[in-house]
Amino acid sequence: MGLTTKQIAAAETNEALFRLLLEELARLFPPSFSENTAAFLAALRTAPQGMRAMSAIYELDVSMALDDLAWHFVNHHDARLYEETRLGLHELEAHEAAVLFEKAYAITAPRWDELGTVLQKLQGGEIHGWLDSTGIQQQIDPLNREMWRLKNQNREYGLIGYWLSYARSHPERCVGGESPTKGGNRPLPDEAK
């Protein structure tokens, strides 16, 4: 059974609400989807609007905890994932983070195809060298600092803190995803992007 608006309203603490949201995300997006982009994107299509947005920004939060924006695009080199994350940030009313994310992508986009080739040929340290030699890293570093500032405003939850205020403000957008094969509220980003 899926998450309900009553459960969201009854969650008295942020921790209780966070646990409910995580459980619902795990139900809608099983761990097996983390290695299967096609399955993940298909599941996004069927998820309630809020759950879709929350799931889409999760990896960005991880990237900002472990790496940075440039490495987010290295680790998630798929324009459809970029678009889902961008839309997810806006849906969650994380507009400042969305603008930073969009600017980082705009720096990377002119070399997006080249990055794909680099990822097939090079490994960790060599990719760092490529990011430095192209100027991508230096251009993105100021955006990283701003994104880390936003993330640190909510030290306990980071960017995922947007989930909590969103679920409390829009609980109806977080429920209704009974099956990964039903419905959906917006089409997937264009395959050609």
JSON list of N, CA and C in Angstrom, two decimals, residues 27-30 33 39 42-47 177-183:
[
{"chain": "A", "resi": 27, "resn": "ARG", "atom": "N", "xyz": [9.68, 1.83, -2.26]},
{"chain": "A", "resi": 27, "resn": "ARG", "atom": "CA", "xyz": [8.60, 1.04, -2.86]},
{"chain": "A", "resi": 27, "resn": "ARG", "atom": "C", "xyz": [8.46, 1.37, -4.34]},
{"chain": "A", "resi": 28, "resn": "LEU", "atom": "N", "xyz": [8.49, 2.65, -4.67]},
{"chain": "A", "resi": 28, "resn": "LEU", "atom": "CA", "xyz": [8.31, 3.08, -6.06]},
{"chain": "A", "resi": 28, "resn": "LEU", "atom": "C", "xyz": [9.55, 2.88, -6.92]},
{"chain": "A", "resi": 29, "resn": "PHE", "atom": "N", "xyz": [10.72, 2.96, -6.29]},
{"chain": "A", "resi": 29, "resn": "PHE", "atom": "CA", "xyz": [11.99, 2.87, -7.02]},
{"chain": "A", "resi": 29, "resn": "PHE", "atom": "C", "xyz": [12.89, 1.84, -6.33]},
{"chain": "A", "resi": 30, "resn": "PRO", "atom": "N", "xyz": [12.65, 0.57, -6.59]},
{"chain": "A", "resi": 30, "resn": "PRO", "atom": "CA", "xyz": [13.46, -0.47, -5.93]},
{"chain": "A", "resi": 30, "resn": "PRO", "atom": "C", "xyz": [14.95, -0.28, -6.20]},
{"chain": "A", "resi": 33, "resn": "PHE", "atom": "N", "xyz": [16.75, -0.51, -9.60]},
{"chain": "A", "resi": 33, "resn": "PHE", "atom": "CA", "xyz": [16.67, 0.55, -10.60]},
{"chain": "A", "resi": 33, "resn": "PHE", "atom": "C", "xyz": [17.91, 1.43, -10.62]},
{"chain": "A", "resi": 39, "resn": "ALA", "atom": "N", "xyz": [14.89, 1.46, -16.57]},
{"chain": "A", "resi": 39, "resn": "ALA", "atom": "CA", "xyz": [13.86, 1.09, -15.59]},
{"chain": "A", "resi": 39, "resn": "ALA", "atom": "C", "xyz": [13.56, 2.26, -14.66]},
{"chain": "A", "resi": 42, "resn": "ALA", "atom": "N", "xyz": [11.50, 4.80, -16.54]},
{"chain": "A", "resi": 42, "resn": "ALA", "atom": "CA", "xyz": [10.13, 4.30, -16.70]},
{"chain": "A", "resi": 42, "resn": "ALA", "atom": "C", "xyz": [9.35, 4.42, -15.39]},
{"chain": "A", "resi": 43, "resn": "ALA", "atom": "N", "xyz": [10.00, 4.14, -14.28]},
{"chain": "A", "resi": 43, "resn": "ALA", "atom": "CA", "xyz": [9.34, 4.26, -12.97]},
{"chain": "A", "resi": 43, "resn": "ALA", "atom": "C", "xyz": [9.02, 5.71, -12.66]},
{"chain": "A", "resi": 44, "resn": "LEU", "atom": "N", "xyz": [9.88, 6.63, -13.07]},
{"chain": "A", "resi": 44, "resn": "LEU", "atom": "CA", "xyz": [9.59, 8.05, -12.85]},
{"chain": "A", "resi": 44, "resn": "LEU", "atom": "C", "xyz": [8.28, 8.44, -13.52]},
{"chain": "A", "resi": 45, "resn": "ARG", "atom": "N", "xyz": [8.04, 7.90, -14.69]},
{"chain": "A", "resi": 45, "resn": "ARG", "atom": "CA", "xyz": [6.83, 8.22, -15.45]},
{"chain": "A", "resi": 45, "resn": "ARG", "atom": "C", "xyz": [5.56, 7.86, -14.67]},
{"chain": "A", "resi": 46, "resn": "THR", "atom": "N", "xyz": [5.63, 6.85, -13.83]},
{"chain": "A", "resi": 46, "resn": "THR", "atom": "CA", "xyz": [4.45, 6.37, -13.13]},
{"chain": "A", "resi": 46, "resn": "THR", "atom": "C", "xyz": [4.29, 6.94, -11.72]},
{"chain": "A", "resi": 47, "resn": "ALA", "atom": "N", "xyz": [5.29, 7.62, -11.23]},
{"chain": "A", "resi": 47, "resn": "ALA", "atom": "CA", "xyz": [5.29, 8.08, -9.84]},
{"chain": "A", "resi": 47, "resn": "ALA", "atom": "C", "xyz": [4.49, 9.37, -9.67]},
{"chain": "A", "resi": 177, "resn": "GLY", "atom": "N", "xyz": [0.81, 6.72, -6.04]},
{"chain": "A", "resi": 177, "resn": "GLY", "atom": "CA", "xyz": [1.59, 5.83, -6.90]},
{"chain": "A", "resi": 177, "resn": "GLY", "atom": "C", "xyz": [1.43, 4.40, -6.47]},
{"chain": "A", "resi": 178, "resn": "GLU", "atom": "N", "xyz": [0.32, 3.79, -6.82]},
{"chain": "A", "resi": 178, "resn": "GLU", "atom": "CA", "xyz": [0.03, 2.43, -6.37]},
{"chain": "A", "resi": 178, "resn": "GLU", "atom": "C", "xyz": [0.80, 1.37, -7.12]},
{"chain": "A", "resi": 179, "resn": "SER", "atom": "N", "xyz": [1.17, 1.65, -8.36]},
{"chain": "A", "resi": 179, "resn": "SER", "atom": "CA", "xyz": [1.85, 0.62, -9.13]},
{"chain": "A", "resi": 179, "resn": "SER", "atom": "C", "xyz": [2.86, 1.25, -10.06]},
{"chain": "A", "resi": 180, "resn": "PRO", "atom": "N", "xyz": [4.05, 0.66, -10.17]},
{"chain": "A", "resi": 180, "resn": "PRO", "atom": "CA", "xyz": [5.03, 1.19, -11.11]},
{"chain": "A", "resi": 180, "resn": "PRO", "atom": "C", "xyz": [4.61, 1.06, -12.57]},
{"chain": "A", "resi": 181, "resn": "THR", "atom": "N", "xyz": [3.45, 0.51, -12.86]},
{"chain": "A", "resi": 181, "resn": "THR", "atom": "CA", "xyz": [3.02, 0.36, -14.25]},
{"chain": "A", "resi": 181, "resn": "THR", "atom": "C", "xyz": [1.83, 1.24, -14.60]},
{"chain": "A", "resi": 182, "resn": "LYS", "atom": "N", "xyz": [1.38, 2.07, -13.67]},
{"chain": "A", "resi": 182, "resn": "LYS", "atom": "CA", "xyz": [0.21, 2.92, -13.93]},
{"chain": "A", "resi": 182, "resn": "LYS", "atom": "C", "xyz": [0.57, 4.37, -14.12]},
{"chain": "A", "resi": 183, "resn": "GLY", "atom": "N", "xyz": [-0.25, 5.04, -14.87]},
{"chain": "A", "resi": 183, "resn": "GLY", "atom": "CA", "xyz": [-0.32, 6.50, -14.94]},
{"chain": "A", "resi": 183, "resn": "GLY", "atom": "C", "xyz": [0.96, 7.25, -15.13]}
]
